[in-house]
Coordinates of C-alpha atoms in Angstrom, one line a residue:
M237 CA 99.5 120.3 104.2
K238 CA 102.4 122.6 104.7
G239 CA 101.8 126.1 106.0
N240 CA 103.3 129.7 106.2
Y241 CA 105.0 130.4 109.5
A242 CA 106.7 133.5 111.0
I243 CA 109.8 133.4 113.2
I244 CA 109.9 136.5 115.3
V245 CA 113.4 137.1 116.8
A246 CA 113.3 138.9 120.2
A247 CA 116.4 137.6 121.9
G248 CA 118.6 140.7 121.5
K249 CA 119.5 143.0 124.4
G250 CA 119.4 146.2 122.5
K251 CA 122.3 148.0 124.2
R252 CA 121.9 151.1 122.0
M253 CA 118.6 151.9 123.6
G254 CA 120.2 152.7 126.9
T255 CA 117.5 151.0 129.0
T256 CA 117.6 148.3 131.7
I257 CA 115.0 146.2 130.0
N258 CA 115.0 144.5 126.6
K259 CA 113.9 147.0 124.0
Q260 CA 111.1 144.7 122.8
F261 CA 109.4 145.2 126.2
I262 CA 109.4 149.0 126.1
E263 CA 105.8 150.2 125.8
I264 CA 104.2 152.3 123.1
K265 CA 100.7 153.4 124.0
G266 CA 100.6 151.0 126.9
K267 CA 101.6 147.9 125.0
P268 CA 105.1 146.4 124.5
I269 CA 106.9 146.8 121.1
L270 CA 106.9 143.0 120.7
Y271 CA 103.1 142.9 121.0
Y272 CA 102.7 145.0 117.8
S273 CA 105.2 142.8 115.9
I274 CA 103.5 139.6 116.9
K275 CA 100.0 141.0 116.3
A276 CA 100.7 142.0 112.7
F277 CA 101.4 138.3 111.9
S278 CA 98.7 137.0 114.2
V279 CA 95.8 138.9 112.4
N280 CA 97.0 137.9 108.9
P281 CA 95.0 134.9 107.6
L282 CA 97.9 133.6 105.4
I283 CA 100.0 133.0 108.5
D284 CA 99.4 129.6 110.1
G285 CA 101.6 130.0 113.2
I286 CA 104.4 131.9 114.8
I287 CA 107.6 130.8 116.6
L288 CA 108.8 133.4 119.1
V289 CA 112.5 133.3 119.8
C290 CA 113.4 134.9 123.2
A291 CA 116.4 135.1 125.5
E292 CA 116.3 131.9 127.6
T293 CA 115.8 133.9 130.8
E294 CA 112.9 135.8 129.3
I295 CA 110.8 132.9 127.9
E296 CA 108.4 132.8 130.9
Y297 CA 108.1 136.6 130.9
C298 CA 107.3 136.7 127.2
K299 CA 104.7 134.0 127.6
R300 CA 103.0 135.6 130.6
E301 CA 103.3 139.3 129.8
V302 CA 102.9 139.3 126.0
V303 CA 101.6 136.0 124.5
D304 CA 99.1 135.1 127.2
K305 CA 98.2 138.6 128.3
Y306 CA 97.2 139.7 124.8
D307 CA 95.8 136.3 123.8
L308 CA 98.2 135.9 120.8
Q309 CA 97.0 132.4 120.0
K310 CA 99.0 131.9 116.8
V311 CA 102.3 131.7 118.8
V312 CA 102.7 128.0 118.7
K313 CA 106.2 127.8 120.4
L314 CA 108.6 129.9 122.4
V315 CA 112.2 129.0 121.7
A316 CA 115.4 130.0 123.5
G317 CA 117.7 132.2 121.4
G318 CA 121.4 131.6 120.9
K319 CA 124.6 133.6 121.2
E320 CA 124.3 135.4 117.9
R321 CA 121.2 136.3 115.8
Q322 CA 122.0 133.6 113.3
D323 CA 122.0 131.0 116.2
S324 CA 118.6 132.3 117.3
V325 CA 117.1 132.1 113.8
F326 CA 118.4 128.5 113.4
N327 CA 116.8 127.5 116.7
G328 CA 113.5 128.9 115.4
L329 CA 113.9 127.1 112.1
K330 CA 114.6 123.8 114.0
A331 CA 111.3 124.2 115.9
L332 CA 109.1 124.3 112.8
E333 CA 107.3 121.4 111.3
N334 CA 105.3 121.2 108.1
C335 CA 106.4 124.6 106.9
S336 CA 106.3 125.7 103.3
V337 CA 107.3 129.4 103.6
V338 CA 109.0 131.0 106.6
L339 CA 109.0 134.8 107.3
I340 CA 111.8 135.8 109.6
H341 CA 111.1 139.1 111.4
D342 CA 112.7 141.4 114.0
G343 CA 110.7 141.6 117.2
A344 CA 111.7 145.3 117.5
R345 CA 110.1 146.1 114.0
P346 CA 106.5 146.7 115.1
F347 CA 104.9 148.3 112.1
V348 CA 105.0 145.6 109.4
I349 CA 101.7 145.7 107.4
S350 CA 99.7 143.0 105.7
K351 CA 100.8 143.8 102.2
I352 CA 104.4 143.3 103.1
I353 CA 103.6 139.9 104.7
E354 CA 101.5 138.8 101.8
D355 CA 104.1 139.9 99.2
G356 CA 106.8 138.0 101.1
I357 CA 104.8 134.8 100.9
K358 CA 104.0 135.4 97.2
Y359 CA 107.6 136.1 96.2
S360 CA 109.0 133.3 98.3
N361 CA 106.9 130.9 96.4
L362 CA 108.0 132.5 93.1
Y363 CA 111.7 132.9 93.7
G364 CA 112.6 131.0 96.8
A365 CA 114.0 133.9 98.7
C366 CA 113.0 137.6 99.1
A367 CA 113.2 140.6 101.5
C368 CA 111.3 143.8 101.8
G369 CA 113.0 147.2 102.0
V370 CA 113.1 150.8 100.8
R371 CA 115.3 153.1 98.7
P372 CA 117.5 155.4 100.8
K373 CA 116.3 158.9 101.0
D374 CA 119.8 160.3 101.7
T375 CA 122.8 160.6 99.4
L376 CA 125.3 157.9 100.4
K377 CA 129.0 158.2 100.2
I378 CA 132.0 155.9 100.7
R379 CA 134.1 157.3 103.6
K380 CA 137.8 156.6 103.7
E381 CA 139.7 155.9 106.9
N382 CA 141.1 159.5 106.9
G383 CA 137.6 160.8 107.0
F384 CA 137.3 162.1 103.4
S385 CA 134.8 161.0 100.9
S386 CA 136.1 158.7 98.2
S387 CA 133.0 158.3 96.1
T388 CA 129.2 158.8 95.9
L389 CA 126.9 155.8 95.4
D390 CA 124.0 155.7 92.9
R391 CA 121.0 156.0 95.2
E392 CA 118.7 154.5 92.5
S393 CA 120.5 151.1 92.7
L394 CA 120.6 151.0 96.5
F395 CA 118.1 149.3 98.8
A396 CA 117.8 149.4 102.6
V397 CA 116.7 145.9 103.6
Q398 CA 114.1 145.4 106.3
T399 CA 112.3 142.4 107.7
P400 CA 110.5 140.1 107.2
Q401 CA 113.0 138.2 105.1
C402 CA 111.1 135.4 103.5
F403 CA 112.1 132.0 102.2
K404 CA 111.0 128.6 101.2
Y405 CA 111.6 126.7 104.4
D406 CA 113.8 123.9 103.0
L407 CA 116.0 126.4 101.2
I408 CA 116.8 128.6 104.3
Y409 CA 116.9 125.6 106.7
E410 CA 119.6 123.9 104.6
C411 CA 121.6 127.1 104.2
H412 CA 121.5 127.8 108.0
K413 CA 122.5 124.2 108.7
K414 CA 125.6 124.5 106.4
L415 CA 126.4 127.9 107.9
M416 CA 126.5 126.5 111.5
D417 CA 128.7 123.5 110.3
E418 CA 131.2 126.0 108.6
K419 CA 131.0 128.5 111.5
I420 CA 130.5 131.5 109.2
H421 CA 129.2 134.8 110.6
V422 CA 126.5 136.8 108.9
T423 CA 124.3 139.7 109.9
D424 CA 121.0 138.8 108.2
D425 CA 119.3 135.9 106.5
T426 CA 119.5 137.2 103.0
M427 CA 123.3 136.9 103.4
V428 CA 122.8 133.3 104.4
A429 CA 120.9 132.5 101.3
E430 CA 123.2 134.4 99.0
H431 CA 126.3 132.8 100.5
Y432 CA 125.1 129.4 99.1
G433 CA 124.3 130.8 95.6
N434 CA 120.6 131.7 96.0
K435 CA 119.3 134.9 94.5
V436 CA 117.1 137.1 96.7
Y437 CA 114.2 139.1 95.2
L438 CA 113.9 142.6 96.7
Y439 CA 110.4 144.0 97.0
E440 CA 108.8 147.2 98.3
G441 CA 108.7 147.6 102.1
S442 CA 107.6 150.7 104.0
Y443 CA 109.3 153.7 105.5
D444 CA 107.2 153.2 108.6
N445 CA 108.6 149.6 109.0
I446 CA 111.4 150.9 111.3
K447 CA 113.5 148.9 113.7
V448 CA 113.3 150.4 117.1
T449 CA 117.0 150.5 118.1
T450 CA 117.8 153.9 119.6
P451 CA 115.8 156.5 121.8
E452 CA 115.3 158.5 118.5
D453 CA 113.6 155.5 116.9
L454 CA 111.4 155.1 119.9
N455 CA 110.2 158.7 119.5
M456 CA 109.5 158.0 115.8
A457 CA 107.6 154.8 116.7
K458 CA 105.4 156.8 119.1
S459 CA 104.3 159.0 116.3
I460 CA 103.9 156.1 113.7
V461 CA 101.7 154.1 116.1
E462 CA 98.9 156.7 115.8
K463 CA 98.4 155.5 112.2
Y464 CA 97.8 151.9 113.3

């Protein structure tokens, strides 16, 4: 029987954080950010296993200092990342077997909740592709090259996409395989699916489901973790 798997991508260097270590290993309340991301999927009964994608030079460290140290038994494989995020995701997809639905998640997004995970599985089965996110709180404008505003966007129709981004496995694997063959560059997995004509259902995420990218994000994460 095919199962539901998560691919957690933790191969990025996170240059904007301004630290000497990978941002996923920065600690919040004594545990690395990556621990919280993996733990959220580990404790969910609908998730059958986790593929962790790391920088090749950090696989042993990840296994020793995160997976083994915190007994995260649902991590079934650690896979080396690639040059770009899309390469890392494809490496994760190739490592999966007997997968029905795959949830692709950022390692630096530690506060994903069970409802987001479960809705991702549900909507993947219904529509083939989906992603969580939130409506922007701020007014958004188009800024011209000369620095002046050209228009104001309708906030009600906008959606800030988060992860996990969730798919029927066969759909997203085939799309990524074509992408690699055609050497097209994308910034997230919904773009991969959409590029080959698939519609992506957008469902409610959480404003707490932040990606820790900058020192300001880290300060926010330290306050959010008190809720969890």
